[in-house]
CSV table of C-alpha atoms and ligand atoms in Angstrom, one decimal:
chain,number,residue,atom,x,y,z
A,1,UNK,CA,-98.3,68.7,68.0
A,2,UNK,CA,-95.5,70.8,66.6
A,3,UNK,CA,-94.5,70.1,62.9
A,4,UNK,CA,-91.2,70.0,60.9
A,5,UNK,CA,-90.9,72.1,57.9
A,6,UNK,CA,-89.0,70.8,54.8
A,7,UNK,CA,-87.6,73.3,52.4
A,8,UNK,CA,-85.4,72.6,49.6
A,9,UNK,CA,-85.2,72.9,45.8
A,10,UNK,CA,-82.7,70.1,45.6
A,11,UNK,CA,-83.9,67.4,48.0
A,12,UNK,CA,-87.1,65.3,47.6
A,13,UNK,CA,-89.1,65.4,50.9
A,14,UNK,CA,-90.7,62.1,49.9
A,15,UNK,CA,-87.4,60.4,50.2
A,16,UNK,CA,-87.1,61.5,53.7
A,17,UNK,CA,-90.6,61.1,54.9
A,18,UNK,CA,-90.5,57.1,55.1
A,19,UNK,CA,-87.2,56.5,57.0
A,20,UNK,CA,-88.0,59.4,59.4
A,21,UNK,CA,-91.5,58.3,60.1
A,22,UNK,CA,-90.3,54.9,60.7
A,23,UNK,CA,-88.0,56.2,63.4
A,24,UNK,CA,-90.6,58.9,64.8
A,25,UNK,CA,-94.1,57.7,64.0
A,26,UNK,CA,-95.7,60.9,65.1
A,27,UNK,CA,-93.6,63.1,62.8
A,28,UNK,CA,-95.5,65.8,61.1
A,29,UNK,CA,-93.6,66.8,58.2
A,30,UNK,CA,-94.8,69.7,56.1
A,31,UNK,CA,-93.4,70.8,52.7
A,32,UNK,CA,-92.7,74.4,51.8
A,33,UNK,CA,-94.7,76.3,50.7
A,34,UNK,CA,-97.8,74.3,52.0
A,35,UNK,CA,-96.8,74.5,55.5
A,36,UNK,CA,-100.1,75.7,57.0
A,37,UNK,CA,-99.8,77.7,60.2
A,38,UNK,CA,-96.3,79.0,60.5
A,39,UNK,CA,-96.6,79.0,64.2
A,40,UNK,CA,-96.9,75.1,64.2
A,41,UNK,CA,-93.3,74.9,62.9
A,42,UNK,CA,-90.6,74.3,65.6
A,43,UNK,CA,-87.8,72.7,63.5
A,44,UNK,CA,-87.0,73.2,59.8
A,45,UNK,CA,-85.0,71.0,57.5
A,46,UNK,CA,-83.4,73.5,55.0
A,47,UNK,CA,-81.1,73.5,52.1
A,48,UNK,CA,-81.5,77.2,51.5
A,49,UNK,CA,-84.1,79.4,53.4
A,50,UNK,CA,-87.1,80.7,51.3
A,51,UNK,CA,-86.6,84.1,49.8
A,52,UNK,CA,-88.8,85.7,52.5
A,53,UNK,CA,-86.6,84.4,55.2
A,54,UNK,CA,-87.5,82.4,58.4
A,55,UNK,CA,-88.9,85.2,60.3
A,56,UNK,CA,-92.5,84.1,60.1
A,57,UNK,CA,-91.7,80.8,62.0
A,58,UNK,CA,-92.0,82.6,65.3
A,59,UNK,CA,-91.7,79.1,67.4
A,60,UNK,CA,-88.7,77.9,65.4
A,61,UNK,CA,-86.0,76.3,67.6
A,62,UNK,CA,-83.7,74.7,65.3
A,63,UNK,CA,-82.6,74.6,61.6
A,64,UNK,CA,-81.4,71.2,60.5
A,65,UNK,CA,-79.2,72.0,57.3
A,66,UNK,CA,-79.6,69.3,54.4
A,67,UNK,CA,-75.9,69.8,53.8
A,68,UNK,CA,-72.6,69.6,55.4
A,69,UNK,CA,-72.0,73.3,54.4
A,70,UNK,CA,-74.2,75.9,55.8
A,71,UNK,CA,-73.0,79.1,54.0
A,72,UNK,CA,-76.2,78.8,51.7
A,73,UNK,CA,-78.2,79.4,55.0
A,74,UNK,CA,-76.9,82.9,55.3
A,75,UNK,CA,-76.4,82.4,59.2
A,76,UNK,CA,-76.4,86.2,60.1
A,77,UNK,CA,-79.9,86.4,58.5
A,78,UNK,CA,-81.4,83.7,60.6
A,79,UNK,CA,-83.5,84.5,63.7
A,80,UNK,CA,-81.4,84.9,66.8
A,81,UNK,CA,-81.6,82.0,69.4
A,82,UNK,CA,-82.3,79.4,66.5
A,83,UNK,CA,-79.6,76.7,66.7
A,84,UNK,CA,-78.3,75.2,63.5
A,85,UNK,CA,-76.9,71.8,62.8
A,86,UNK,CA,-75.0,70.4,59.8
A,87,UNK,CA,-75.8,67.2,58.1
A,88,UNK,CA,-72.6,65.0,58.3
A,89,UNK,CA,-72.7,61.3,58.6
A,90,UNK,CA,-70.6,58.3,58.0
A,91,UNK,CA,-71.7,57.7,54.5
A,92,UNK,CA,-71.1,61.4,53.4
A,93,UNK,CA,-67.6,61.2,55.1
A,94,UNK,CA,-66.7,58.0,53.3
A,95,UNK,CA,-67.8,59.2,50.0
A,96,UNK,CA,-65.9,62.4,50.3
A,97,UNK,CA,-62.7,60.7,51.4
A,98,UNK,CA,-63.2,58.3,48.4
A,99,UNK,CA,-63.5,61.2,46.0
A,100,UNK,CA,-60.4,62.8,47.4
A,101,UNK,CA,-58.4,59.6,46.9
A,102,UNK,CA,-59.9,59.2,43.3
A,103,UNK,CA,-58.9,62.8,42.2
A,104,UNK,CA,-55.5,62.8,43.9
A,105,UNK,CA,-54.5,59.5,42.6
A,106,UNK,CA,-55.7,60.6,38.9
A,107,UNK,CA,-53.1,63.4,39.1
A,108,UNK,CA,-50.5,61.4,40.9
A,109,UNK,CA,-50.6,58.6,38.2
A,110,UNK,CA,-50.8,61.2,35.4
A,111,UNK,CA,-54.1,60.0,34.1
A,112,UNK,CA,-55.0,63.6,33.2
A,113,UNK,CA,-52.0,63.6,30.7
A,114,UNK,CA,-52.7,60.1,29.5
A,115,UNK,CA,-56.4,61.1,28.8
A,116,UNK,CA,-55.3,64.1,26.7
A,117,UNK,CA,-52.6,62.1,25.0
A,118,UNK,CA,-55.1,59.4,24.0
A,119,UNK,CA,-57.1,61.9,22.1
A,120,UNK,CA,-54.0,62.8,20.2
A,121,UNK,CA,-52.9,59.0,19.8
A,122,UNK,CA,-49.8,60.2,21.5
A,123,UNK,CA,-47.7,57.3,23.3
A,124,UNK,CA,-45.7,59.2,26.1
A,125,UNK,CA,-44.2,57.0,28.8
A,126,UNK,CA,-44.2,58.8,32.1
A,127,UNK,CA,-42.4,57.0,34.9
A,128,UNK,CA,-44.9,56.4,37.8
A,129,UNK,CA,-43.6,57.7,41.2
A,130,UNK,CA,-44.5,56.2,44.6
A,131,UNK,CA,-47.2,58.0,46.3
A,132,UNK,CA,-45.1,58.7,49.2
A,133,UNK,CA,-43.1,60.9,46.9
A,134,UNK,CA,-46.2,63.1,46.5
A,135,UNK,CA,-47.5,65.4,49.2
A,136,UNK,CA,-51.2,66.1,49.3
A,137,UNK,CA,-52.3,69.2,51.3
A,138,UNK,CA,-55.7,69.2,52.9
A,139,UNK,CA,-57.2,72.7,53.5
A,140,UNK,CA,-59.7,72.0,56.2
A,141,UNK,CA,-59.2,69.1,58.8
A,142,UNK,CA,-62.8,68.9,60.0
A,143,UNK,CA,-65.2,66.0,59.8
A,144,UNK,CA,-64.7,65.7,56.1
A,145,UNK,CA,-61.1,66.8,55.5
A,146,UNK,CA,-59.8,64.9,58.6
A,147,UNK,CA,-61.3,61.7,57.4
A,148,UNK,CA,-60.0,62.2,53.9
A,149,UNK,CA,-56.5,63.0,55.0
A,150,UNK,CA,-56.4,59.7,56.9
A,151,UNK,CA,-57.5,57.7,53.8
A,152,UNK,CA,-55.0,59.6,51.6
A,153,UNK,CA,-52.3,58.5,54.1
A,154,UNK,CA,-53.6,54.9,54.0
A,155,UNK,CA,-53.1,54.9,50.3
A,156,UNK,CA,-49.5,55.9,50.8
A,157,UNK,CA,-49.4,59.7,50.1
A,158,UNK,CA,-47.4,62.1,52.3
A,159,UNK,CA,-50.2,64.1,53.8
A,160,UNK,CA,-50.3,67.6,55.2
A,161,UNK,CA,-53.3,69.5,56.6
A,162,UNK,CA,-54.4,73.0,57.5
A,163,UNK,CA,-56.9,74.1,60.0
A,164,UNK,CA,-57.8,77.2,62.0
A,165,UNK,CA,-56.7,75.8,65.4
A,166,UNK,CA,-53.7,73.6,65.8
A,167,UNK,CA,-54.5,69.9,65.4
A,168,UNK,CA,-52.7,66.6,65.8
A,169,UNK,CA,-53.6,63.7,63.5
A,170,UNK,CA,-51.3,60.7,63.4
A,171,UNK,CA,-49.2,60.6,60.2
A,172,UNK,CA,-50.4,64.1,59.0
A,173,UNK,CA,-48.2,67.0,59.2
A,174,UNK,CA,-50.5,69.6,60.6
A,175,UNK,CA,-50.4,73.4,60.0
A,176,UNK,CA,-52.6,76.2,61.3
A,177,UNK,CA,-53.2,79.9,61.2
A,178,UNK,CA,-52.8,82.3,58.2
A,179,UNK,CA,-49.0,81.7,57.7
A,180,UNK,CA,-49.4,78.0,58.1
A,181,UNK,CA,-51.4,77.7,54.8
A,182,UNK,CA,-48.4,79.1,52.7
A,183,UNK,CA,-45.9,76.9,54.6
A,184,UNK,CA,-48.0,73.8,53.8
A,185,UNK,CA,-48.7,74.9,50.2
A,186,UNK,CA,-44.9,75.1,49.5
A,187,UNK,CA,-44.6,71.3,50.1
A,188,UNK,CA,-47.7,70.2,48.3
A,189,UNK,CA,-48.0,69.0,44.7
A,190,UNK,CA,-51.7,68.5,45.2
A,191,UNK,CA,-53.9,70.8,47.3
A,192,UNK,CA,-57.5,69.8,48.2
A,193,UNK,CA,-59.9,72.4,49.5
A,194,UNK,CA,-62.5,71.1,52.1
A,195,UNK,CA,-63.0,74.4,54.0
A,196,UNK,CA,-66.3,75.8,55.0
A,197,UNK,CA,-67.2,79.1,53.1
A,198,UNK,CA,-66.9,82.0,55.5
A,199,UNK,CA,-65.7,85.7,55.2
A,200,UNK,CA,-62.3,84.5,56.1
A,201,UNK,CA,-62.1,81.8,53.4
A,202,UNK,CA,-63.8,83.5,50.6
A,203,UNK,CA,-61.4,83.7,47.6
A,204,UNK,CA,-58.7,81.8,49.5
A,205,UNK,CA,-57.8,79.8,46.4
A,206,UNK,CA,-56.1,82.6,44.8
A,207,UNK,CA,-52.7,83.8,43.2
A,208,UNK,CA,-51.0,84.1,46.5
A,209,UNK,CA,-51.7,80.4,47.3
A,210,UNK,CA,-50.9,79.2,43.8
A,211,UNK,CA,-47.6,81.1,43.8
A,212,UNK,CA,-46.6,79.4,47.1
A,213,UNK,CA,-47.3,75.9,45.5
A,214,UNK,CA,-44.5,74.0,43.6
A,215,UNK,CA,-44.4,74.6,39.9
A,216,UNK,CA,-46.8,72.2,38.1
A,217,UNK,CA,-49.0,71.5,41.1
A,218,UNK,CA,-52.7,70.6,41.1
A,219,UNK,CA,-55.8,72.1,42.8
A,220,UNK,CA,-58.9,70.1,43.8
A,221,UNK,CA,-61.7,72.3,45.1
A,222,UNK,CA,-64.5,70.4,46.8
A,223,UNK,CA,-65.4,73.0,49.3
A,224,UNK,CA,-67.5,75.9,47.7
A,225,UNK,CA,-67.2,77.8,44.5
A,226,UNK,CA,-66.7,81.0,46.6
A,227,UNK,CA,-63.4,79.8,47.7
A,228,UNK,CA,-62.0,80.0,44.3
A,229,UNK,CA,-60.7,83.3,42.6
A,230,UNK,CA,-61.5,82.1,39.1
A,231,UNK,CA,-59.2,84.4,37.1
A,232,UNK,CA,-56.2,83.5,39.3
A,233,UNK,CA,-56.8,79.9,38.4
A,234,UNK,CA,-56.9,80.5,34.8
A,235,UNK,CA,-53.8,82.6,34.9
A,236,UNK,CA,-51.9,80.0,37.1
A,237,UNK,CA,-52.7,77.2,34.5
A,238,UNK,CA,-51.8,79.4,31.7
A,239,UNK,CA,-48.4,80.3,33.2
A,240,UNK,CA,-47.6,76.6,34.2
A,241,UNK,CA,-47.7,77.4,37.8
A,242,UNK,CA,-50.7,74.9,38.2
A,243,UNK,CA,-50.8,71.9,35.9
A,244,UNK,CA,-54.6,71.4,36.3
A,245,UNK,CA,-57.5,71.5,38.6
A,246,UNK,CA,-60.6,69.5,39.5
A,247,UNK,CA,-63.6,71.6,40.4
A,248,UNK,CA,-66.7,70.2,42.0
A,249,UNK,CA,-68.4,73.3,43.3
A,250,UNK,CA,-69.0,76.8,41.6
A,251,UNK,CA,-70.4,80.2,42.3
A,252,UNK,CA,-73.1,79.6,39.9
A,253,UNK,CA,-74.5,75.9,39.8
A,254,UNK,CA,-75.2,74.5,37.2
A,255,UNK,CA,-72.1,76.1,35.7
A,256,UNK,CA,-73.3,78.4,32.9
A,257,UNK,CA,-72.7,77.1,29.4
A,258,UNK,CA,-70.4,79.8,28.2
A,259,UNK,CA,-68.1,79.5,31.3
A,260,UNK,CA,-64.3,79.1,30.4
A,261,UNK,CA,-63.9,76.1,32.7
A,262,UNK,CA,-65.9,73.9,30.4
A,263,UNK,CA,-63.7,72.5,27.7
A,264,UNK,CA,-60.6,73.7,29.3
A,265,UNK,CA,-58.2,70.9,28.6
A,266,UNK,CA,-56.5,71.2,32.1
A,267,UNK,CA,-59.8,71.6,34.1
A,268,UNK,CA,-62.0,68.8,35.1
A,269,UNK,CA,-65.6,69.9,36.0
A,270,UNK,CA,-67.7,67.7,38.2
A,271,UNK,CA,-71.3,68.8,39.0
A,272,UNK,CA,-71.2,69.0,42.8
A,273,UNK,CA,-71.1,65.2,43.2
A,274,UNK,CA,-68.2,64.7,45.6
A,275,UNK,CA,-70.4,63.7,48.4
A,276,UNK,CA,-74.0,63.6,49.5
A,277,UNK,CA,-75.9,62.4,52.5
A,278,UNK,CA,-78.5,59.9,51.7
A,279,UNK,CA,-82.0,60.1,53.4
A,280,UNK,CA,-81.9,56.5,54.3
A,281,UNK,CA,-78.7,56.9,56.5
A,282,UNK,CA,-79.1,60.3,57.6
A,283,UNK,CA,-82.8,60.0,58.8
A,284,UNK,CA,-81.5,58.8,62.1
A,285,UNK,CA,-79.5,61.9,62.7
A,286,UNK,CA,-82.3,64.2,61.7
A,287,UNK,CA,-84.7,62.4,64.1
A,288,UNK,CA,-82.1,62.5,66.8
A,289,UNK,CA,-81.7,66.4,66.3
A,290,UNK,CA,-85.3,66.9,66.3
A,291,UNK,CA,-85.8,65.2,69.6
A,292,UNK,CA,-82.8,67.2,71.0
A,293,UNK,CA,-84.1,70.5,69.7
A,294,UNK,CA,-87.5,69.8,71.4
A,295,UNK,CA,-85.8,68.9,74.6
A,296,UNK,CA,-83.5,72.0,74.5
A,297,UNK,CA,-80.4,69.9,74.2
A,298,UNK,CA,-77.2,70.6,72.2
A,299,UNK,CA,-77.7,69.3,68.7
A,300,UNK,CA,-75.4,66.7,66.9
A,301,UNK,CA,-73.0,68.7,64.5
A,302,UNK,CA,-74.2,72.0,66.0
A,303,UNK,CA,-72.9,75.0,63.9
A,304,UNK,CA,-71.0,77.7,66.0
A,305,UNK,CA,-72.9,80.6,64.4
A,306,UNK,CA,-70.3,83.3,65.4
A,307,UNK,CA,-67.6,81.3,63.6
A,308,UNK,CA,-69.9,80.5,60.7
A,309,UNK,CA,-69.2,76.8,60.4
B,401,NAP,P1,-66.0,71.1,59.4
B,401,NAP,O1,-66.1,69.8,60.1
B,401,NAP,O2,-66.8,72.3,60.0
B,401,NAP,O3,-64.5,71.5,59.3
B,401,NAP,C1,-64.1,72.7,58.8
B,401,NAP,C2,-62.5,72.6,58.8
B,401,NAP,O4,-62.0,73.9,58.1
B,401,NAP,C3,-61.9,72.6,60.3
B,401,NAP,O5,-60.9,71.9,60.3
B,401,NAP,C4,-61.7,74.2,60.5
B,401,NAP,O6,-60.6,74.5,61.4
B,401,NAP,C5,-61.2,74.6,59.0
B,401,NAP,N1,-61.4,75.9,59.0
B,401,NAP,C6,-62.5,76.8,59.0
B,401,NAP,N2,-62.1,78.2,58.8
B,401,NAP,C7,-60.8,78.2,58.7
B,401,NAP,C8,-59.9,79.2,58.5
B,401,NAP,N3,-60.2,80.5,58.5
B,401,NAP,N4,-58.7,79.0,58.5
B,401,NAP,C9,-58.2,77.7,58.6
B,401,NAP,N5,-58.9,76.6,58.7
B,401,NAP,C10,-60.3,76.9,58.8
B,401,NAP,O7,-66.5,71.1,57.9
B,401,NAP,P2,-66.6,69.6,57.1
B,401,NAP,O8,-67.8,68.7,57.5
B,401,NAP,O9,-65.3,68.9,57.0
B,401,NAP,O10,-67.0,70.2,55.7
B,401,NAP,C11,-66.2,71.1,54.9
B,401,NAP,C12,-66.9,71.8,53.8
B,401,NAP,O11,-67.1,70.7,52.7
B,401,NAP,C13,-68.4,72.1,54.0
B,401,NAP,O12,-68.5,73.4,54.7
B,401,NAP,C14,-69.0,72.3,52.6
B,401,NAP,O13,-68.7,73.6,52.1
B,401,NAP,C15,-68.0,71.2,51.7
B,401,NAP,N6,-68.8,70.1,51.2
B,401,NAP,C16,-68.8,69.9,49.9
B,401,NAP,C17,-69.4,68.7,49.4
B,401,NAP,C18,-69.4,68.4,47.9
B,401,NAP,O14,-70.1,67.5,47.5
B,401,NAP,N7,-68.6,69.1,47.1
B,401,NAP,C19,-70.2,67.9,50.2
B,401,NAP,C20,-70.2,68.2,51.7
B,401,NAP,C21,-69.5,69.3,52.0
B,401,NAP,P3,-60.8,74.0,62.9
B,401,NAP,O15,-60.7,72.6,63.0
B,401,NAP,O16,-59.6,74.7,63.6
B,401,NAP,O17,-62.1,74.5,63.4
B,402,GLV,C1,-72.8,69.7,50.0
B,402,GLV,O1,-72.2,70.5,49.2
B,402,GLV,C2,-73.1,69.8,51.4
B,402,GLV,O2,-72.7,70.9,51.9
B,402,GLV,O3,-73.4,68.8,51.9
């Protein structure tokens, strides 16, 4: 009987085992590094591959990422012919959309300013504006960005979105291609990044983008730390080009104690909590993909290894 490898320094395999075994009673789940004979492994559930890579698993058919993002898998280093799937389910999508609305509304209703004023006992009346007068730009209109854009629209924001290929989403003004990003940014007082991290999107949250945004805009990065050019953000806030930022993802996590983002009055740091997929709800997807991998069928949420997402 082939076995499934579980390899993660972030996820607890014992949270996954019961709901998966319920759906697949003959499941043999082996936890790295005690996986026995590597030739038994045909599917691997992985957050980040082990340091020695996946090369020893000669019978590996599929890698099921324990996250929606797959940059941490280092796709080019994985054995050729192995298919990869991302973990995206309804719970993860809903939680992400919620976080986008929460952080966008906080800036829209000036809560960041009121929080700072409250520490100073400063009573400053700022006239609230209707949400429709605020444009939110979503970088990435995939499983997560697309769902979040729709919820932002439901809340009443004017919503724009940017993707690689042209898209149509009702009620959302869609942009695409490299120039499309700067056209969208020029309209948006709040920009949210929900892109995958690829060589094309590395460092994309940079001076050029901030200069395209209206004076006093806000940035919310929920993608990956590698999207952000950190020095450009600090300069953009110092100059007033940006009024603030919420950052959930970082190049080094946990964020080092001496990092200038901590304690910055206009930066909110959250510890990569925007959204996670729970074992209880995602077990069904994992089991479905194990069955598909063994039957040689395309996986649910299969990654295009050439595109990198
Ligand atoms: P997805 O379904 O693969 O969608 C990616 C979107 O980005 C697509 O719309 C795609 O355009 C667009 N895109 C990719 N490369 C682009 C480029 N070069 N130029 C313009 N648009 C580009 O991904 P997802 O499920 O929405 O997840 C997005 C990311 O969220 C993940 O990769 C992960 O890094 C992050 N994430 C963060 C957390 C957290 O807790 N902070 C949790 C989960 C995920 P096309 O539609 O044209 O292909
Ligand atoms: C979390 O960041 C994920 O990629 O699911």
